[in-house]
Every structure is written in structure tokens, then in C-alpha cells.
Coordinates of C-alpha atoms and ligand atoms in Angstrom, one line a residue:
X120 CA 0.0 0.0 0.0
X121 CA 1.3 3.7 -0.8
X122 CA 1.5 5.6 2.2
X123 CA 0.1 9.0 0.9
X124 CA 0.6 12.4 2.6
X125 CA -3.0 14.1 4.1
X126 CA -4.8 16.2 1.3
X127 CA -4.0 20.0 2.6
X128 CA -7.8 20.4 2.3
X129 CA -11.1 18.5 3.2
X130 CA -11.5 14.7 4.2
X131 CA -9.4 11.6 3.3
X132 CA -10.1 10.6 -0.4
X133 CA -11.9 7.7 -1.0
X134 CA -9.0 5.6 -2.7
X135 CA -7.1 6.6 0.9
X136 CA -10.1 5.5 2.6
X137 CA -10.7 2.4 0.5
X138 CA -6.8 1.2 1.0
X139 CA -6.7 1.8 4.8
X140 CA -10.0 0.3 5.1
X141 CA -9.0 -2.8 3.8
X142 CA -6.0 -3.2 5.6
X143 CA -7.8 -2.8 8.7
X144 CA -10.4 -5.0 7.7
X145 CA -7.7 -7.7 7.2
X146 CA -6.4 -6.9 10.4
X147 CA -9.4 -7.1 12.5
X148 CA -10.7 -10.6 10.4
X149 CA -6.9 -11.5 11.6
X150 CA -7.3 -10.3 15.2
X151 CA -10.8 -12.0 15.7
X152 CA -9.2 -15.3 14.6
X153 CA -6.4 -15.3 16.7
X154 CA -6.6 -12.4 20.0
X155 CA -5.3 -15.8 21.8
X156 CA -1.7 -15.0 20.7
X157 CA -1.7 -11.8 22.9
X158 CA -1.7 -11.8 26.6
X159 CA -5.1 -11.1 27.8
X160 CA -4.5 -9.0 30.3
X161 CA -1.8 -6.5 29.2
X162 CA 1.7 -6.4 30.4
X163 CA 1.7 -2.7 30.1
X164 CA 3.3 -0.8 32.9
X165 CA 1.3 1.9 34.3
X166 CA 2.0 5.0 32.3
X167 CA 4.0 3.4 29.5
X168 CA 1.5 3.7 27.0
X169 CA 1.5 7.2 27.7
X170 CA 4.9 7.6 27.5
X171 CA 5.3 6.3 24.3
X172 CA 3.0 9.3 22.9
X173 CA 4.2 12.8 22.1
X174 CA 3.2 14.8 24.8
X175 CA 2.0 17.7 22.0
X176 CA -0.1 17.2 18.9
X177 CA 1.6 16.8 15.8
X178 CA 1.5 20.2 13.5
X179 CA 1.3 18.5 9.8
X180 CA -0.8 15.7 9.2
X181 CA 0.3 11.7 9.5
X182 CA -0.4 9.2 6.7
X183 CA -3.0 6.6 8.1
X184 CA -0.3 3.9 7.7
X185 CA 1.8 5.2 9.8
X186 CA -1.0 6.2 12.2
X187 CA -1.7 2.3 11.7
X188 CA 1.8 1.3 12.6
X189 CA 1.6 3.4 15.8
X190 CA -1.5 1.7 16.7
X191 CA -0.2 -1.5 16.4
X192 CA 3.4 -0.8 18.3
X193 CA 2.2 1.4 21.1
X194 CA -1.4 0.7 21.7
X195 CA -2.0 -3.0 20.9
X196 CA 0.6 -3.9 23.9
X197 CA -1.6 -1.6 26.1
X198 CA -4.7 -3.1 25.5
X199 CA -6.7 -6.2 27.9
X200 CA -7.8 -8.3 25.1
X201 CA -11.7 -8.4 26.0
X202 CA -12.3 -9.9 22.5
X203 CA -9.9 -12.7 23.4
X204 CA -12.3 -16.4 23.8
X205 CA -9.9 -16.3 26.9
X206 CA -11.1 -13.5 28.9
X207 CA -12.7 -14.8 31.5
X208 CA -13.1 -11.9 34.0
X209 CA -15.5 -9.5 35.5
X210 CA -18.4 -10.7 32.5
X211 CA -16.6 -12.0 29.8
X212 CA -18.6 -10.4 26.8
X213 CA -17.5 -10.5 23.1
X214 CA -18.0 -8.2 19.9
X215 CA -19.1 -9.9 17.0
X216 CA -18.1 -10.2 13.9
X217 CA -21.7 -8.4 12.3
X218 CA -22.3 -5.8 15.7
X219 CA -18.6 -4.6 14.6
X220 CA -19.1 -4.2 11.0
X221 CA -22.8 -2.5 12.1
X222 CA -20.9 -0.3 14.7
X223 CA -18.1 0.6 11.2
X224 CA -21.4 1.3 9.9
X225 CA -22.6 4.0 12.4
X226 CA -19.8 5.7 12.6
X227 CA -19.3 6.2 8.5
X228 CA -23.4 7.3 9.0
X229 CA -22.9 9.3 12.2
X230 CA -26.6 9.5 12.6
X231 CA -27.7 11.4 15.9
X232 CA -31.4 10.8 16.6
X233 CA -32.1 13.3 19.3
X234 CA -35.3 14.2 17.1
X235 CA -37.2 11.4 14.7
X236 CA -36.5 13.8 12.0
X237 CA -33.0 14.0 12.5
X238 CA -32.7 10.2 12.2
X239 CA -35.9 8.6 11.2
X240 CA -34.2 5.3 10.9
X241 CA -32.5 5.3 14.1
X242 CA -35.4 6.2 16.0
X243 CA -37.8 4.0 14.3
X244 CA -35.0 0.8 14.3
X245 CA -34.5 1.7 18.1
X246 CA -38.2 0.7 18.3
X247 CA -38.3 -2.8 16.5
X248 CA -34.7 -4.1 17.7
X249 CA -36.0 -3.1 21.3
X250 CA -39.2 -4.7 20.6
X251 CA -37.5 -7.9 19.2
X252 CA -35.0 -8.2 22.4
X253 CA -38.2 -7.8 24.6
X254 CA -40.1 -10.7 23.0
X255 CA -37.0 -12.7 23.7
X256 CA -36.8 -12.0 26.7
X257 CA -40.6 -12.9 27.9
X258 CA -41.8 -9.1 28.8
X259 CA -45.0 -8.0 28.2
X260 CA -45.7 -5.4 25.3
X261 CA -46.6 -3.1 27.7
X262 CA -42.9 -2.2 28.1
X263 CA -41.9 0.4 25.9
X264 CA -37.3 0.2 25.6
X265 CA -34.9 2.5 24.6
X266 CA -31.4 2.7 24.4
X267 CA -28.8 4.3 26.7
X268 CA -25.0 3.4 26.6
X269 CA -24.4 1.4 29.8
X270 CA -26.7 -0.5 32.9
X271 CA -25.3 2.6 35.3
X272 CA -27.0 5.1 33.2
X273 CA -30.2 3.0 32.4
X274 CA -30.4 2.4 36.4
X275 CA -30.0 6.3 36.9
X276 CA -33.0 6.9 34.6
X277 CA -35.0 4.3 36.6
X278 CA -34.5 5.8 40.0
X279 CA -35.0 9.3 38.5
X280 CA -38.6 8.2 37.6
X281 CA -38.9 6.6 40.6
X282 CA -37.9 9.9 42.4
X283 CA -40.6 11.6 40.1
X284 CA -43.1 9.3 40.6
X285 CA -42.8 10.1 44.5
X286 CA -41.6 13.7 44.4
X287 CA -42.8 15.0 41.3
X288 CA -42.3 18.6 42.5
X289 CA -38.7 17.9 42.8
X290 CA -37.7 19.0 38.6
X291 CA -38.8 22.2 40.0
X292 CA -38.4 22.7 43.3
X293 CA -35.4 20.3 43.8
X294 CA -34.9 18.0 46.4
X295 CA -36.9 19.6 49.2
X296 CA -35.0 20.7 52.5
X297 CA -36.5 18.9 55.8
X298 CA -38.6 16.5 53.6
X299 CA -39.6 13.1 54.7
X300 CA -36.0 11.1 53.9
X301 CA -36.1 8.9 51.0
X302 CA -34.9 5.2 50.7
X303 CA -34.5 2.8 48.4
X304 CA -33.7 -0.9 48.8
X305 CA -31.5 -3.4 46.8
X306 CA -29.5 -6.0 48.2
X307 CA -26.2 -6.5 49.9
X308 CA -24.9 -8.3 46.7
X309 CA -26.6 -5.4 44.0
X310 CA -24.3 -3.8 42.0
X311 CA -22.9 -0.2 42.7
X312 CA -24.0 1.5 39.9
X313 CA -27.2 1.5 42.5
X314 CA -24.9 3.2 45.0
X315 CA -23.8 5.8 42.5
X316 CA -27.3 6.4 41.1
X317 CA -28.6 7.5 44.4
X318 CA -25.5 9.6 44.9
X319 CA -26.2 11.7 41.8
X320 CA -30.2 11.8 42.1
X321 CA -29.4 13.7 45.6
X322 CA -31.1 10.8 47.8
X323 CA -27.9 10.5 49.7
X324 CA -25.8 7.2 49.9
X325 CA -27.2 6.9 53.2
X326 CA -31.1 6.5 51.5
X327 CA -29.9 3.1 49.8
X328 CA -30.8 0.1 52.1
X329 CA -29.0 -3.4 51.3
X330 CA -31.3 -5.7 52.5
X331 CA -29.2 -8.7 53.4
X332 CA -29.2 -11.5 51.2
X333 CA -29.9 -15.6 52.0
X334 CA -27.3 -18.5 51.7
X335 CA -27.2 -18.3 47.8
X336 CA -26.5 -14.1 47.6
X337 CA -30.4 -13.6 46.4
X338 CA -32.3 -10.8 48.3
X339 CA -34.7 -12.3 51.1
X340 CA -37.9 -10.5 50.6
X341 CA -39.2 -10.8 54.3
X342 CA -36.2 -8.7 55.3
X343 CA -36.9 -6.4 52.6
X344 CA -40.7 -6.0 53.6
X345 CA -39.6 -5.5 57.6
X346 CA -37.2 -2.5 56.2
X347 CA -39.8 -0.9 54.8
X348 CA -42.0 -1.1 57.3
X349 CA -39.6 0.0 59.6
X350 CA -38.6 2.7 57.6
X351 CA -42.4 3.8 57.0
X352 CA -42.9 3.9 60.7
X353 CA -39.7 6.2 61.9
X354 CA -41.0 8.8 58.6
X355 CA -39.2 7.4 55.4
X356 CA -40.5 7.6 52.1
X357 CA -39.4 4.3 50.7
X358 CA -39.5 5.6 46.8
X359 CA -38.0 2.2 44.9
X360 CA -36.5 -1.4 45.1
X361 CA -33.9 -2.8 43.0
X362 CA -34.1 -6.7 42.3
X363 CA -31.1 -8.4 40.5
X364 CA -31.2 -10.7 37.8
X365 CA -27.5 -11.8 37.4
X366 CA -25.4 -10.5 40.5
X367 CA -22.5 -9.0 39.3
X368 CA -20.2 -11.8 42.1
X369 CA -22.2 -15.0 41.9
X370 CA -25.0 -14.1 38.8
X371 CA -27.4 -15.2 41.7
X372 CA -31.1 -14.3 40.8
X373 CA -33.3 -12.4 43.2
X374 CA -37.0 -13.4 43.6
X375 CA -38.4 -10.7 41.6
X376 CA -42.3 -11.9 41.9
X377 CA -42.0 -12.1 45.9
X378 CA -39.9 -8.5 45.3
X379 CA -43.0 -7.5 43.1
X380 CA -45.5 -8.4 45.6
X381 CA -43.8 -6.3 48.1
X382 CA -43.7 -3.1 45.8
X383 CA -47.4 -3.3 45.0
X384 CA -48.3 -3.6 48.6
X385 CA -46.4 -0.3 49.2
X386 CA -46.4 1.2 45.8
X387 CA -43.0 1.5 45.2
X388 CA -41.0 1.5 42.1
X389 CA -39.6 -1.6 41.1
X390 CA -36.4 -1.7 38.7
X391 CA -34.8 -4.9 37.9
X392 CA -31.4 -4.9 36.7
X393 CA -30.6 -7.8 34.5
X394 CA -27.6 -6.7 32.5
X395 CA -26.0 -9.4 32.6
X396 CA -28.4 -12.5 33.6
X397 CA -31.2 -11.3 31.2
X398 CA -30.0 -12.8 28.4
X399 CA -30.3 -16.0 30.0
X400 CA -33.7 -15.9 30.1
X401 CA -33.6 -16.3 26.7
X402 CA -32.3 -19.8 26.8
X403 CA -35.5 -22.6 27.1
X404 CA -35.4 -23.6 30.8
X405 CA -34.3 -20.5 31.8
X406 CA -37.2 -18.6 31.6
X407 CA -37.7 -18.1 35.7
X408 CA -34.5 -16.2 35.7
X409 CA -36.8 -13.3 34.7
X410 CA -40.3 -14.8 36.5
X411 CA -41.7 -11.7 37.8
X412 CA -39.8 -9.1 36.0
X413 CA -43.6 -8.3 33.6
X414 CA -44.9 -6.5 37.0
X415 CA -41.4 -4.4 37.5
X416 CA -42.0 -1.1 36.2
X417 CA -38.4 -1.0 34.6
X418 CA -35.7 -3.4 33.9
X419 CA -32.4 -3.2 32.5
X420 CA -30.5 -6.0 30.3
X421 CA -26.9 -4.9 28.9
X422 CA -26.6 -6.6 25.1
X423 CA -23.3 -5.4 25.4
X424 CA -22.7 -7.8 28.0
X425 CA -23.7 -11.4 26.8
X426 CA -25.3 -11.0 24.0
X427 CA -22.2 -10.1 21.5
X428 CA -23.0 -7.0 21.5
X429 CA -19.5 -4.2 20.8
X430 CA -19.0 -1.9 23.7
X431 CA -21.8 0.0 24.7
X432 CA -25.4 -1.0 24.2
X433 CA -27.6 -0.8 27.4
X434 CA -31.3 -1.5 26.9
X435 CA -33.9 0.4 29.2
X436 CA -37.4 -1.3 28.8
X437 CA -40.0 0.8 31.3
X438 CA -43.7 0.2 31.9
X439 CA -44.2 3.6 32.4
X440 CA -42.1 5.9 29.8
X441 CA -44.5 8.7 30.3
X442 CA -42.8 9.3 33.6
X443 CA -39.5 8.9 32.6
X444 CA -40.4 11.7 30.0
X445 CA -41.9 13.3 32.7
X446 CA -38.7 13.5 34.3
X447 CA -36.4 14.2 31.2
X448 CA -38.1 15.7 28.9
X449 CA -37.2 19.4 27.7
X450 CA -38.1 20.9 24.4
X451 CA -35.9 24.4 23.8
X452 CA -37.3 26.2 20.9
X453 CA -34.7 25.3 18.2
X454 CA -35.7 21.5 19.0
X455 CA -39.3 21.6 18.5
X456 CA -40.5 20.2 15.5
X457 CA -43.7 19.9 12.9
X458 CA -43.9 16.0 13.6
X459 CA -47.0 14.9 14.6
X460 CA -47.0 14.5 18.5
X461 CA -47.4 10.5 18.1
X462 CA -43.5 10.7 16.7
X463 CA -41.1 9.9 19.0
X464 CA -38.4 12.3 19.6
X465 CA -35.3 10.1 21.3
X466 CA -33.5 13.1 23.4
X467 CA -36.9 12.9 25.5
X468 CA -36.4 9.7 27.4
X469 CA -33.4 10.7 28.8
X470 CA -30.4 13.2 30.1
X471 CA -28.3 13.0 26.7
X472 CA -29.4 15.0 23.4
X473 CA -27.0 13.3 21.4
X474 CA -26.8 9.6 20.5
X475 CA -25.3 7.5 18.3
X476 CA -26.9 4.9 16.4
X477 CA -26.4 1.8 18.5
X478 CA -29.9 0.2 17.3
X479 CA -27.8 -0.8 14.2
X480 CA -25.6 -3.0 15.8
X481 CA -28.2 -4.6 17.8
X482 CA -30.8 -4.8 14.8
X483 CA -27.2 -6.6 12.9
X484 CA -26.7 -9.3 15.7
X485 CA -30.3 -10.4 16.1
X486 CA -30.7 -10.9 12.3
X487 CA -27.9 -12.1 11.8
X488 CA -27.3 -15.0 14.3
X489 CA -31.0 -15.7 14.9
X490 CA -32.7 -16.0 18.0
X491 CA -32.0 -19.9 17.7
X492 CA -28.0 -18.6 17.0
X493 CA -27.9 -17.1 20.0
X494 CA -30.1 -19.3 22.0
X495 CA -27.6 -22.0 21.1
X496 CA -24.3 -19.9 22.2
X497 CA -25.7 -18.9 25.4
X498 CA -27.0 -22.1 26.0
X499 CA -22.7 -23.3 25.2
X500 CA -21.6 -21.2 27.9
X501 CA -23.8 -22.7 30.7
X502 CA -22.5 -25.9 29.8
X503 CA -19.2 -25.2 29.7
X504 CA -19.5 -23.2 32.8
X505 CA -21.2 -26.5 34.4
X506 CA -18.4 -28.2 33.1
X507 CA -15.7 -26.6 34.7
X508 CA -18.0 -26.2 38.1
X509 CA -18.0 -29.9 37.8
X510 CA -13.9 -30.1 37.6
X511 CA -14.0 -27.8 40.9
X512 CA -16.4 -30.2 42.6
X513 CA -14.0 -33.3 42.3
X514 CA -10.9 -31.6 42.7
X515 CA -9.8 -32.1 46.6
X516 CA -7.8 -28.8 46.9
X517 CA -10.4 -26.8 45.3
X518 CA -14.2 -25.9 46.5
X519 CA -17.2 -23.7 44.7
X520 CA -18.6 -20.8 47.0
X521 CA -21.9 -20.6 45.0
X522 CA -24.4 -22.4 42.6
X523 CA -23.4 -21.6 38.8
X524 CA -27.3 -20.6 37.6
X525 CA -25.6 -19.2 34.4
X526 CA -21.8 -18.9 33.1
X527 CA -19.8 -17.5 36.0
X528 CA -18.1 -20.0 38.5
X529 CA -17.2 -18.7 41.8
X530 CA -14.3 -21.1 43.5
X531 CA -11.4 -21.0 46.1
X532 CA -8.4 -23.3 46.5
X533 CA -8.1 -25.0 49.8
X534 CA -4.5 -25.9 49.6
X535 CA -3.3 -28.5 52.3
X536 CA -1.6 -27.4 55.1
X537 CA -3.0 -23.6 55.2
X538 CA -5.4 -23.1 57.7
X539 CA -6.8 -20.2 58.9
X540 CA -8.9 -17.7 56.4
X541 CA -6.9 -15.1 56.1
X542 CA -4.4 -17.3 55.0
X543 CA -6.1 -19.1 52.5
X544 CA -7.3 -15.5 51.1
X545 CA -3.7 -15.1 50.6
X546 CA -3.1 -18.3 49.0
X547 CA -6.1 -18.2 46.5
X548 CA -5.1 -13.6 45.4
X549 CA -1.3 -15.2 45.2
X550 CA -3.0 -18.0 42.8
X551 CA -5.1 -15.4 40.9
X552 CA -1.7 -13.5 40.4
X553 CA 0.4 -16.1 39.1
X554 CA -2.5 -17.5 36.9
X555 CA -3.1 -13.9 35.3
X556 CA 0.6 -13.6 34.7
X557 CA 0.9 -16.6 32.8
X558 CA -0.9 -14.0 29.8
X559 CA -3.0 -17.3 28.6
X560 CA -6.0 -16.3 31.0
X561 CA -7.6 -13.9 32.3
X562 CA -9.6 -14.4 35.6
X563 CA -11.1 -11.8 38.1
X564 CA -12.2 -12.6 42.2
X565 CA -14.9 -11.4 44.3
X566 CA -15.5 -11.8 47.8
X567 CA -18.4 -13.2 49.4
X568 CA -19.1 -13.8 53.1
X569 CA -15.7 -11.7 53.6
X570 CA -13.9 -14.8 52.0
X571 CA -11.6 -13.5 48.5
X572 CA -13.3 -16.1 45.7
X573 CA -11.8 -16.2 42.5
X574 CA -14.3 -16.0 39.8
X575 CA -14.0 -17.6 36.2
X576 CA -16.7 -15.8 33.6
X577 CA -18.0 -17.9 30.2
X578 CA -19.6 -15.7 27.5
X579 CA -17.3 -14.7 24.8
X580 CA -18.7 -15.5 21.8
X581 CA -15.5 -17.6 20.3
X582 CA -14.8 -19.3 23.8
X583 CA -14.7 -23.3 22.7
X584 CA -14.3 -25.8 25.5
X585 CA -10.6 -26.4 24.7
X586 CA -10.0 -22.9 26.3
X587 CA -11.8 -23.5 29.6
X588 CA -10.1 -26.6 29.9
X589 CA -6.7 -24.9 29.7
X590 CA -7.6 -22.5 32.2
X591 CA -8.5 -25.2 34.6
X592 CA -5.2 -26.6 33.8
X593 CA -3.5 -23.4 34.4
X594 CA -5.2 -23.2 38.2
X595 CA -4.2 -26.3 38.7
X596 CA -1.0 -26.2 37.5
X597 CA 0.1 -22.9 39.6
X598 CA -1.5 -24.2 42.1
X599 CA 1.2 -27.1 42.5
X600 CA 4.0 -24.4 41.9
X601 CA 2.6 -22.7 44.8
X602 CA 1.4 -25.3 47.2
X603 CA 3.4 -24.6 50.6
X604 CA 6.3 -28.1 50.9
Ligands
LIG895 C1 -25.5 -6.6 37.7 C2 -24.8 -5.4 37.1 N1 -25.5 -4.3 36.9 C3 -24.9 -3.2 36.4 C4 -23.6 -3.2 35.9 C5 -23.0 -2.0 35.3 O1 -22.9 -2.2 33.9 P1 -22.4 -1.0 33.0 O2 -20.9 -1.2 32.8 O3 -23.2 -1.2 31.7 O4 -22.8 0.3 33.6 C6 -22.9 -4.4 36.0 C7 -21.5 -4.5 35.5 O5 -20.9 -5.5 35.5 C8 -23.5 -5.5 36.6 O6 -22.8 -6.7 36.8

């Protein structure tokens, strides 16, 4: 490929743009076939990438080939490979082959559909891909979705119409000084973008109750409904309740119809977050993981998570949009519009005017794999997270801390000869070091009941039994190297 010079005026030409293109098409098909062959979780020091960089922008322009060779020396040794099948981490989640080329495609479009008329097909394919994922996952029609970039944001928007529903004069008043203080409930084992929603909505940290959870991390309703009766009694004004579908530790599943039952008796919001463990419901038998969820007035489930979906796509669904627009919605004079009022204008179901066109990618991915496809991949990495729960099971030095309802394993090594907990936390972070250094695998740890677990995390699209097999052999394998004499 020639290596031309930056035109002195207006955009790359398409011949440039054609060349480059397929390079890094060729690169990526390259990449996607074999991620393996770089560590997966970066040997980068901290602040080497960095330092690699000029500290000042260049003044001329830089061929894109040798922007591509900088990419590939300075940045591809910095990176965590997420898209490798052996990430296994956090939730292991995977970009596709057709959401990437959908997400090349939004970008070249750059659609923005604040307004339907700025983007009639983004705002109308919002709709249907939206409607599609809710028929998968069992909701009613009843709950109308839309698209924000991450769970954290999707759970803001939820509390924020639960706040309105309960203190609708607070978009103009503001939080009121000396008012009855509010609460809402989740449990101990709910993520933090909960935490950090009530932080921002000005409920104070101190307004989020974690109701404790039973032997298998799931939120025990009776507690829950003694809280709120408790709290009702000394003044509260108990405004919402967040079940889980998929903790982020132990993808443990709340019991979102007993959760439900409580919320109607008292009237309170009800927001389930699924972002990860929705998807599962999509796989027959799995159904109950969401049993409940059609009498939540919002729920959140994160394609971008496990279903193969590139980095971000959050979908919101909510039984009661017209509160959430309540809450959000602002039309400035240079924003209104001739549409017909039964249009739907995007920028009014939620705190950002501009969007990109993420519907694409989703809209790609269920097309293109099928909701049999996908059925069938999710339905892979249960098994294969069975699989390696079973290995733990009949391995003495090794035990599981929790039941494996969908692809995430939670499990400790018990090596002979340590006793004592605090020891064996040792012994299992030293494990998780040595078996993250090895660059082959990539695991992450929680901790649960105060005891450091480490955690193994199936759902990357390319991830083939052959590689969970060699990170089992990897754990044990350290594990000998480490084992005290
Ligand atoms: C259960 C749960 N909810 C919410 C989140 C936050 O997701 P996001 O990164 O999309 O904000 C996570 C992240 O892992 C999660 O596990």
C-alpha cells in the first residue's frame, strides 16, 4: 500500500479510505481469529503507553499507515484483550463479527437521533430491535425500551422516575429541605451502579438500604418488607427497590415476583437490573430467571454484555415511559419540531441529546445469528461453565462458593496445610496473580461472606471448550507451583 501524505484540504479521499480500510479489515478478520496469541490481560506498565506518545499534537498531518503502525506498536501492547475467547473476568462479553461491522457502519453514517427527524431510521430501528429483544426476553408489550450506553445510566434513569413518581415537584423545586427522607432498597450483593445512582439523584448514599441476602447471595424478601415497614414507621419515604437478575459476584437471581409483591403492597417502584443474567432468560429452561420481571415497572438488560453486542449498548425497557419523560423531557425552541406528537423524539427519554446509532448493531446481531443462534451460544456457555464447576467439585484442593445458575463460576483453592482464612485469602489472590501472569487467561475474584473467591466468567462469543479446559489446567498447575512443601 502507498503511504500518501493528508490532502492540505477536506476529508481523506476515498481511494485513501478504500486502502486503509482494507487493511484494517484484514487486520481485524486477523485479530478476531487469533486475539489468543496476545496476553489477555496487558503487560503494560502503568504510564507506558503514555509515555510512548508525544506529549504535544503533531502540527502537519500523518499518513493513516503510519497512524496504523503506531497503533499497532504502542497501543495493541496496552490493550486487555476483551475480545480474546480467553477472557474470563468481570463478564466476559465479546464483539461480533456483524455488531462490529454494524458499529463501522454507524460511525461512517454518524446519525444522531435526538429528534425522529434528525434520524428517522435510528429512532424508528430503536423501536423494533427493542421490541424484538423484549419478545425474547418474555416481557410483556406493555414495556416500551430505549437505548442508553451502559446499565449505570439505564439504572439512573430508573431511580430518576422513581424519584418523580414520588416527588414530582422535585424537577422544580429540587430536592426539598426537611422532607420526609427517602430510601431505596437493593440488596447487599446489588451492583454499585445503584450506589452511585442515588449519589447523583441527591437521595444521599445513606437513603440506599441493602437488604441482606440468604445462603445463595439472592435478596430475602421478608427482610426487605420488615425495612420498609420499619422505615415507614420512623418517617421514610421508601420511593424504589432494585431486584437483580444476574449478580455482578455470583450471577445469583433475586426473587423478583416475591420482590414485586412487596412493591405493589407499598407502591414502590420496582427496577430490575438484568444486565447481565437477562440474556439468560432467553435460553429454554431458563425462563424463571426473569419470573416476575412483567410487574417491574423498569428493567435493565446490557446486550453489550452477553449478547455479542461491541461496547456499549444498554437496553432500558419501562412500563411507564411517560414518567421517565416526565422527568427528562425538555423541548428548547430550536428543538421543536412539525412531527405529529405520536413521533417519537429520542433526546426525551433521557439526560443526553445526542446519541449514536447503537440500534444498528443490535438490529445486525439479532438478524444475523438468529434468536436460535444465540439461543444455542448462550445455551454453550452454561455448559461449559457446568463443566468446569463440575472439575472444581471433584478436585480435593479446590471448592465452589456458590451455585453456577448461568456462566460465571465462583471457586477457592483450599490448599493442604493452610489453615486459617486469612491465610487461604492469601493463598487463592497469590494464585489469581500467578495465573493472570501466565498471559493465557484472564480471571477476576470477588469476595463473598468476607472470603476473597476467584471467579471464572464464560460468555465470549468464540470461547470453545478447549479454552476452559486450559484455564483449569493453568489453576491447577500454579497451584502445585505454589502449594506450601
Ligand atoms: C449486575 C450489574 N449491573 C450493572 C452493571 C453496570 O454495567 P455497565 O458497565 O453497563 O454500567 C454491572 C457491571 O458489570 C453488573 O454486573
Amino acid at each position: 500500500m502507498i503511504a500518501r501524505e493528508p490532502p492540505a484540504r477536506g476529508d481523506m479521499s476515498p481511494q485513501e479510505f478504500c486502502d486503509a480500510g482494507h487493511r484494517l479489515v484484514d487486520w481485524i478478520a486477523d485479530y478476531l481469529s487469533s486475539a489468543e496469541r496476545y496476553p489477555v490481560l496487558s503487560r503494560s506498565a502503568p504510564g507506558a503507553v503514555a509515555a510512548a506518545l508525544p506529549a504535544a499534537p503533531p502540527a502537519g498531518g500523518t499518513p493513516f499507515d503510519e497512524i496504523f503502525g503506531d497503533f499497532e506498536r504502542t497501543i495493541v501492547p496496552g490493550l486487555t484483550h476483551w475480545n480474546s475467547p480467553t477472557f474470563f473476568a468481570y463478564f466476559s462479553i465479546s464483539a461480533s463479527g456483524p455488531g462490529i461491522l454494524a458499529d463501522f457502519l454507524s460511525s461512517a453514517l454518524n446519525q444522531q437521533a435526538m429528534l425522529w427527524r434528525t434520524s428517522p431510521a435510528a429512532t424508528e430501528l430503536e423501536r423494533v430491535a427493542l421490541d424484538w429483544l423484549r419478545q425474547l426476553l418474555g416481557l410483556p408489550a406493555s414495556f416500551e425500551g430505549v437505548i442508553y450506553d451502559t446499565a449505570s445510566v439505564s439504572t439512573l434513569h430508573a431511580l430518576a422516575a422513581a424519584r418523580e413518581a414520588a416527588l414530582p415537584r422535585v424537577r422544580t423545586d429540587g430536592l426539598l429541605q426537611g422532607g420526609r427522607p427517602a430510601r431505596v432498597y437493593a440488596s447487599a450483593h446489588a451492583h454499585s451502579s445503584v450506589d452511585k445512582a442515588v449519589i447523583l439523584l441527591g437521595l444521599g448514599h445513606r437513603s440506599l438500604v441493602k437488604v441482606p441476602c440468604d445462603t445463595e447471595f439472592r435478596l430475602r424478601p421478608r427482610e426487605l418488607a420488615a425495612s420498609i415497614e420499619q422505615d415507614l414507621a420512623a418517617g421514610h419515604l421508601p420511593l424504589a427497590v432494585v431486584a437483580t437478575a444476574g449478580t455482578t459476584s455470583t450471577t445469583s437471581v433475586d426473587p423478583i415476583a416475591d420482590i414485586a409483591a412487596v412493591c405493589e403492597r407499598h407502591g414502590l417502584w420496582l427496577h430490575v437490573d438484568a444486565a447481565y443474567g437477562g440474556a439468560a432468560a432467553l435460553v429454554p429452561g431458563h425462563e424463571w430467571v426473569l419470573e416476575g420481571a412483567e410487574r417491574a415497572d423498569s428493567l435493565v438488560v446490557n446486550p453489550h454484555k452477553w449478547l455479542f453486542t461491541p461496547f456499549d449498548l444498554s437496553a432500558f425497557y419501562c412500563r411507564r415511559m411517560d414518567v421517565v419523560r416526565a422527568a427528562f423531557s425538555l423541548v428548547p425552541d430550536y428543538l421543536k419540531t412539525s412531527e405529529p406528537a405520536s413521533v417519537r423524539n429520542l433526546m426525551d427519554t433521557g439526560i443526553q441529546l445526542g446519541r449514536r446509532f447503537r440500534a444498528l448493531k443490535l438490529w445486525a446481531i439479532l438478524r444475523y445469528f438468529g434468536s436460535e443462534g444465540i439461543r444455542a451460544r448462550l445455551a454453550e456457555h452454561m455448559r461449559l461453565a457446568r463443566l468446569f464447576a463440575a472439575w472444581v467439585d471433584e478436585a480435593d484442593e479446590f471448592e465452589r462458593l456458590a451455585p453456577v445458575p448461568m456462566s460465571v463460576v465462583c471457586f477457592r483453592w483450599k490448599p493442604a496445610g493452610v489453615s486459617g482464612e486469612a491465610e487461604r485469602d492469601r493463598s487463592n489472590a497469590a494464585l489469581l496473580e500467578r495465573v493472570n501472569a501466565t498471559g493465557e487467561v484472564f480471571l477476576s475474584h470477588t469476595v463473598l461472606d468476607g472470603r476473597f473467591v476467584l471467579r471464572l466468567a464464560i460468555g465470549h462469543i468464540r470461547t470453545a471448550e478447549h479454552h476452559v479446559a486450559r484455564a483449569w489446567d493453568i489453576v491447577r498447575a500454579e497451584a502445585a507451583d505454589l502449594r506450601p512443601a
